GROMACS .gro file of C-alpha atoms in nm:
model
  282
    1UNK     CA    1   0.130   3.770  -5.701
    2UNK     CA    2  -0.263   3.863  -5.888
    3UNK     CA    3  -0.445   3.754  -6.134
    4UNK     CA    4  -0.436   4.139  -6.302
    5UNK     CA    5  -0.110   3.980  -6.570
    6UNK     CA    6  -0.357   3.753  -6.629
    7UNK     CA    7  -0.690   3.971  -6.698
    8UNK     CA    8  -0.501   4.291  -6.867
    9UNK     CA    9  -0.401   3.983  -7.102
   10UNK     CA   10  -0.768   3.853  -7.178
   11UNK     CA   11  -0.863   4.197  -7.237
   12UNK     CA   12  -0.599   4.225  -7.460
   13UNK     CA   13  -0.694   4.015  -7.730
   14UNK     CA   14  -1.032   4.116  -7.685
   15UNK     CA   15  -0.928   4.489  -7.762
   16UNK     CA   16  -0.749   4.368  -8.088
   17UNK     CA   17  -1.036   4.101  -8.237
   18UNK     CA   18  -1.282   4.320  -8.194
   19UNK     CA   19  -1.126   4.628  -8.355
   20UNK     CA   20  -1.128   4.393  -8.605
   21UNK     CA   21  -1.445   4.321  -8.635
   22UNK     CA   22  -1.464   3.918  -8.508
   23UNK     CA   23  -1.747   3.808  -8.277
   24UNK     CA   24  -1.528   3.684  -7.937
   25UNK     CA   25  -1.710   3.509  -7.652
   26UNK     CA   26  -1.571   3.423  -7.336
   27UNK     CA   27  -1.593   3.088  -7.218
   28UNK     CA   28  -1.595   2.913  -6.867
   29UNK     CA   29  -1.365   2.619  -6.797
   30UNK     CA   30  -1.709   2.478  -6.684
   31UNK     CA   31  -1.835   2.466  -7.027
   32UNK     CA   32  -1.560   2.239  -7.167
   33UNK     CA   33  -1.755   1.976  -7.032
   34UNK     CA   34  -2.029   2.047  -7.269
   35UNK     CA   35  -1.816   1.998  -7.579
   36UNK     CA   36  -1.841   2.459  -7.604
   37UNK     CA   37  -1.556   2.440  -7.863
   38UNK     CA   38  -1.751   2.262  -8.081
   39UNK     CA   39  -1.971   2.621  -8.159
   40UNK     CA   40  -1.595   2.808  -8.221
   41UNK     CA   41  -1.329   2.784  -8.518
   42UNK     CA   42  -1.079   2.947  -8.279
   43UNK     CA   43  -0.982   2.915  -7.971
   44UNK     CA   44  -0.707   3.157  -7.749
   45UNK     CA   45  -0.597   3.153  -7.454
   46UNK     CA   46  -0.368   3.414  -7.294
   47UNK     CA   47  -0.201   3.387  -6.973
   48UNK     CA   48  -0.231   2.954  -6.982
   49UNK     CA   49  -0.007   2.856  -6.739
   50UNK     CA   50  -0.285   2.655  -6.564
   51UNK     CA   51  -0.513   2.395  -6.787
   52UNK     CA   52  -0.677   2.090  -6.645
   53UNK     CA   53  -0.628   1.768  -6.770
   54UNK     CA   54  -0.970   1.708  -6.883
   55UNK     CA   55  -0.956   2.069  -7.102
   56UNK     CA   56  -0.610   2.006  -7.254
   57UNK     CA   57  -0.749   1.655  -7.356
   58UNK     CA   58  -1.045   1.860  -7.513
   59UNK     CA   59  -0.862   2.061  -7.706
   60UNK     CA   60  -0.611   1.868  -7.823
   61UNK     CA   61  -0.973   1.630  -7.995
   62UNK     CA   62  -1.041   1.959  -8.107
   63UNK     CA   63  -0.732   2.053  -8.279
   64UNK     CA   64  -0.702   1.762  -8.474
   65UNK     CA   65  -1.049   1.785  -8.562
   66UNK     CA   66  -0.955   2.120  -8.739
   67UNK     CA   67  -0.942   2.400  -8.457
   68UNK     CA   68  -0.646   2.673  -8.400
   69UNK     CA   69  -0.526   2.697  -8.103
   70UNK     CA   70  -0.307   2.999  -7.978
   71UNK     CA   71  -0.141   3.051  -7.654
   72UNK     CA   72   0.118   3.258  -7.497
   73UNK     CA   73   0.440   3.165  -7.266
   74UNK     CA   74   0.394   2.848  -7.042
   75UNK     CA   75   0.126   2.685  -7.160
   76UNK     CA   76   0.027   2.438  -6.961
   77UNK     CA   77   0.300   2.484  -6.718
   78UNK     CA   78   0.111   2.328  -6.421
   79UNK     CA   79   0.012   2.011  -6.332
   80UNK     CA   80  -0.281   2.113  -6.092
   81UNK     CA   81  -0.366   1.751  -6.019
   82UNK     CA   82  -0.057   1.621  -5.906
   83UNK     CA   83   0.046   1.960  -5.803
   84UNK     CA   84   0.422   2.016  -5.952
   85UNK     CA   85   0.525   2.192  -6.282
   86UNK     CA   86   0.520   1.985  -6.589
   87UNK     CA   87   0.835   1.788  -6.710
   88UNK     CA   88   0.814   1.915  -7.040
   89UNK     CA   89   0.607   2.250  -7.156
   90UNK     CA   90   0.355   2.307  -7.319
   91UNK     CA   91   0.245   2.016  -7.120
   92UNK     CA   92  -0.044   1.760  -7.099
   93UNK     CA   93   0.095   1.642  -7.400
   94UNK     CA   94   0.026   1.992  -7.572
   95UNK     CA   95   0.377   1.975  -7.694
   96UNK     CA   96   0.305   1.714  -7.992
   97UNK     CA   97  -0.005   1.996  -8.084
   98UNK     CA   98   0.270   2.234  -8.118
   99UNK     CA   99   0.517   2.054  -8.202
  100UNK     CA  100   0.759   2.254  -8.001
  101UNK     CA  101   0.899   2.223  -7.638
  102UNK     CA  102   1.012   2.484  -7.409
  103UNK     CA  103   1.423   2.582  -7.415
  104UNK     CA  104   1.540   2.842  -7.247
  105UNK     CA  105   1.313   3.103  -7.025
  106UNK     CA  106   1.458   3.439  -6.972
  107UNK     CA  107   1.296   3.758  -6.779
  108UNK     CA  108   1.259   4.012  -7.020
  109UNK     CA  109   1.462   4.309  -7.030
  110UNK     CA  110   1.338   4.579  -6.772
  111UNK     CA  111   1.031   4.396  -6.843
  112UNK     CA  112   0.993   4.365  -7.269
  113UNK     CA  113   1.122   4.202  -7.524
  114UNK     CA  114   1.169   4.298  -7.888
  115UNK     CA  115   1.041   4.051  -8.115
  116UNK     CA  116   1.036   4.079  -8.519
  117UNK     CA  117   0.810   3.898  -8.799
  118UNK     CA  118   0.990   3.644  -8.994
  119UNK     CA  119   0.685   3.573  -9.225
  120UNK     CA  120   0.394   3.861  -9.389
  121UNK     CA  121   0.049   3.798  -9.189
  122UNK     CA  122  -0.277   3.981  -9.263
  123UNK     CA  123  -0.201   4.320  -9.047
  124UNK     CA  124   0.163   4.288  -8.992
  125UNK     CA  125   0.459   4.287  -9.280
  126UNK     CA  126   0.785   4.093  -9.258
  127UNK     CA  127   1.041   4.270  -9.034
  128UNK     CA  128   0.776   4.479  -8.840
  129UNK     CA  129   0.860   4.457  -8.486
  130UNK     CA  130   0.565   4.389  -8.135
  131UNK     CA  131   0.657   4.400  -7.843
  132UNK     CA  132   0.664   4.099  -7.549
  133UNK     CA  133   0.651   4.129  -7.177
  134UNK     CA  134   0.746   3.973  -6.857
  135UNK     CA  135   0.989   3.721  -7.002
  136UNK     CA  136   1.186   3.542  -7.314
  137UNK     CA  137   1.056   3.175  -7.334
  138UNK     CA  138   1.278   2.950  -7.618
  139UNK     CA  139   1.192   2.616  -7.789
  140UNK     CA  140   1.337   2.308  -7.942
  141UNK     CA  141   1.160   2.280  -8.250
  142UNK     CA  142   0.983   1.944  -8.408
  143UNK     CA  143   0.887   2.066  -8.737
  144UNK     CA  144   0.700   2.389  -8.611
  145UNK     CA  145   0.687   2.662  -8.842
  146UNK     CA  146   0.897   3.028  -8.711
  147UNK     CA  147   0.661   3.335  -8.769
  148UNK     CA  148   0.859   3.533  -8.584
  149UNK     CA  149   1.168   3.567  -8.391
  150UNK     CA  150   1.345   3.696  -8.087
  151UNK     CA  151   1.661   3.959  -8.122
  152UNK     CA  152   1.864   3.621  -8.061
  153UNK     CA  153   1.713   3.474  -8.372
  154UNK     CA  154   1.577   3.188  -8.192
  155UNK     CA  155   1.193   3.103  -8.257
  156UNK     CA  156   0.935   3.364  -8.026
  157UNK     CA  157   0.610   3.249  -8.252
  158UNK     CA  158   0.544   2.936  -8.374
  159UNK     CA  159   0.293   2.751  -8.620
  160UNK     CA  160   0.190   2.395  -8.644
  161UNK     CA  161  -0.039   2.185  -8.795
  162UNK     CA  162  -0.174   1.891  -8.632
  163UNK     CA  163  -0.422   1.667  -8.766
  164UNK     CA  164  -0.707   1.892  -8.963
  165UNK     CA  165  -0.587   2.165  -8.709
  166UNK     CA  166  -0.350   2.414  -8.630
  167UNK     CA  167  -0.150   2.530  -8.333
  168UNK     CA  168  -0.014   2.938  -8.233
  169UNK     CA  169   0.240   2.955  -7.938
  170UNK     CA  170   0.410   3.277  -7.888
  171UNK     CA  171   0.715   3.325  -7.653
  172UNK     CA  172   0.619   3.584  -7.424
  173UNK     CA  173   0.305   3.781  -7.352
  174UNK     CA  174   0.189   3.996  -7.664
  175UNK     CA  175  -0.192   4.067  -7.558
  176UNK     CA  176  -0.036   4.229  -7.226
  177UNK     CA  177   0.129   4.525  -7.419
  178UNK     CA  178  -0.141   4.588  -7.620
  179UNK     CA  179  -0.356   4.624  -7.350
  180UNK     CA  180  -0.134   4.831  -7.134
  181UNK     CA  181   0.082   5.090  -7.388
  182UNK     CA  182  -0.161   5.014  -7.681
  183UNK     CA  183   0.078   4.893  -7.918
  184UNK     CA  184  -0.024   4.899  -8.208
  185UNK     CA  185   0.145   4.655  -8.407
  186UNK     CA  186   0.090   4.420  -8.084
  187UNK     CA  187  -0.302   4.451  -8.203
  188UNK     CA  188  -0.251   4.371  -8.566
  189UNK     CA  189  -0.042   4.062  -8.495
  190UNK     CA  190  -0.299   3.930  -8.269
  191UNK     CA  191  -0.586   3.992  -8.545
  192UNK     CA  192  -0.338   3.838  -8.823
  193UNK     CA  193  -0.271   3.484  -8.619
  194UNK     CA  194  -0.647   3.487  -8.653
  195UNK     CA  195  -0.678   3.577  -8.971
  196UNK     CA  196  -0.433   3.426  -9.124
  197UNK     CA  197  -0.541   3.048  -8.959
  198UNK     CA  198  -0.900   3.094  -8.961
  199UNK     CA  199  -1.195   3.125  -9.193
  200UNK     CA  200  -1.387   3.333  -9.055
  201UNK     CA  201  -1.682   3.578  -9.180
  202UNK     CA  202  -1.719   3.928  -9.081
  203UNK     CA  203  -1.788   4.314  -9.162
  204UNK     CA  204  -1.443   4.470  -9.340
  205UNK     CA  205  -1.322   4.819  -9.326
  206UNK     CA  206  -1.096   4.850  -9.632
  207UNK     CA  207  -0.958   5.187  -9.502
  208UNK     CA  208  -0.803   4.989  -9.225
  209UNK     CA  209  -1.019   5.230  -8.965
  210UNK     CA  210  -1.103   5.113  -8.632
  211UNK     CA  211  -1.496   5.065  -8.710
  212UNK     CA  212  -1.682   4.796  -8.494
  213UNK     CA  213  -2.017   4.638  -8.736
  214UNK     CA  214  -2.222   4.387  -8.533
  215UNK     CA  215  -2.599   4.247  -8.738
  216UNK     CA  216  -2.839   4.172  -8.520
  217UNK     CA  217  -3.097   3.952  -8.638
  218UNK     CA  218  -3.454   3.880  -8.584
  219UNK     CA  219  -3.652   3.690  -8.773
  220UNK     CA  220  -3.634   3.898  -9.099
  221UNK     CA  221  -3.534   4.176  -8.950
  222UNK     CA  222  -3.224   4.343  -8.906
  223UNK     CA  223  -3.004   4.578  -8.713
  224UNK     CA  224  -2.695   4.744  -8.793
  225UNK     CA  225  -2.479   4.892  -8.521
  226UNK     CA  226  -2.184   5.106  -8.632
  227UNK     CA  227  -1.924   5.243  -8.373
  228UNK     CA  228  -1.657   5.479  -8.509
  229UNK     CA  229  -1.351   5.350  -8.239
  230UNK     CA  230  -1.132   5.608  -8.344
  231UNK     CA  231  -1.115   5.953  -8.189
  232UNK     CA  232  -1.104   6.147  -8.537
  233UNK     CA  233  -1.344   6.193  -8.796
  234UNK     CA  234  -1.361   5.875  -9.046
  235UNK     CA  235  -1.469   5.840  -9.383
  236UNK     CA  236  -1.496   5.430  -9.397
  237UNK     CA  237  -1.637   5.217  -9.662
  238UNK     CA  238  -1.803   4.903  -9.480
  239UNK     CA  239  -1.847   4.555  -9.668
  240UNK     CA  240  -2.067   4.308  -9.481
  241UNK     CA  241  -2.046   3.920  -9.609
  242UNK     CA  242  -2.346   3.700  -9.656
  243UNK     CA  243  -2.628   3.989  -9.621
  244UNK     CA  244  -2.861   4.174  -9.935
  245UNK     CA  245  -2.963   4.495  -9.777
  246UNK     CA  246  -3.124   4.755  -9.968
  247UNK     CA  247  -3.098   5.020  -9.730
  248UNK     CA  248  -3.014   5.153  -9.409
  249UNK     CA  249  -3.248   5.401  -9.171
  250UNK     CA  250  -3.074   5.515  -8.858
  251UNK     CA  251  -3.323   5.525  -8.551
  252UNK     CA  252  -3.249   5.821  -8.408
  253UNK     CA  253  -3.192   6.067  -8.673
  254UNK     CA  254  -3.396   5.920  -8.981
  255UNK     CA  255  -3.116   5.947  -9.200
  256UNK     CA  256  -3.105   5.693  -9.454
  257UNK     CA  257  -2.799   5.522  -9.623
  258UNK     CA  258  -2.856   5.326  -9.940
  259UNK     CA  259  -2.639   4.945  -9.979
  260UNK     CA  260  -2.442   4.796 -10.271
  261UNK     CA  261  -2.423   4.467 -10.376
  262UNK     CA  262  -2.110   4.298 -10.411
  263UNK     CA  263  -2.077   3.950 -10.449
  264UNK     CA  264  -2.225   3.733 -10.179
  265UNK     CA  265  -2.264   4.032  -9.943
  266UNK     CA  266  -2.319   4.472  -9.914
  267UNK     CA  267  -2.164   4.761  -9.891
  268UNK     CA  268  -2.236   5.127  -9.835
  269UNK     CA  269  -2.010   5.447  -9.741
  270UNK     CA  270  -2.039   5.650  -9.412
  271UNK     CA  271  -1.909   5.935  -9.228
  272UNK     CA  272  -1.845   5.951  -8.906
  273UNK     CA  273  -1.753   6.183  -8.599
  274UNK     CA  274  -1.495   6.068  -8.340
  275UNK     CA  275  -1.633   5.776  -8.106
  276UNK     CA  276  -1.989   5.797  -8.317
  277UNK     CA  277  -2.219   5.501  -8.254
  278UNK     CA  278  -2.496   5.473  -8.524
  279UNK     CA  279  -2.800   5.220  -8.495
  280UNK     CA  280  -2.971   5.115  -8.815
  281UNK     CA  281  -3.278   4.918  -8.949
  282UNK     CA  282  -3.185   4.736  -9.234
   0.00000   0.00000   0.00000
């Protein structure tokens, strides 16, 4: 009846990836005409019911050439050009990319559905549970790998290889539950799917705390912004790849932090107060 479920799904994905230090952009359908996907390694489409044919064709070509696509239930289920539900879902030929076809879709009991991991992924392990919302979508499997299953033992999350790329189909709405209920495993799964299927360089926190790190560059100058997203004090080691800082100077307090070169990157240690933000110049 409204766009709130789609918006909350989008916010759930953003939160999960932001907390794990991925750089996230929002792209507009108009930008597909300008081959916007060439700038990205991973495309996430939350609540993907309406995708027009032009966008679907662009996505298919992009995945075939090495992109990673992640979507949720009813992918391209509505044919917007002709005004009807697609006979095969995922629609517009995307079923060949995902190597699955929609079988039975049931409403989730009391709005939620339990999903159990069948495989270890980064941030989440085999047999751990995540929570889906609204629907339980099962599939006819035409060659996809099963990453997680519903309680009925039917596939809930599948991974396929298509050309040089990969495609993940989730048979419920995981990000929605992460945004609304902060289900920790849901966020870990969403970030884990990206980590498992792509090679994206990003700052990392070995202690697995929610610390956001952004590096801004202008000519030879660097600024490092560190945010503690936790509601408690944290002692953390921050590792930033592809950088070689000697030291960092906090721009408000003047405190200096010495850095250590490690391989192709740098690391440093901080103690941060709850929700604290620090701005450093390298």
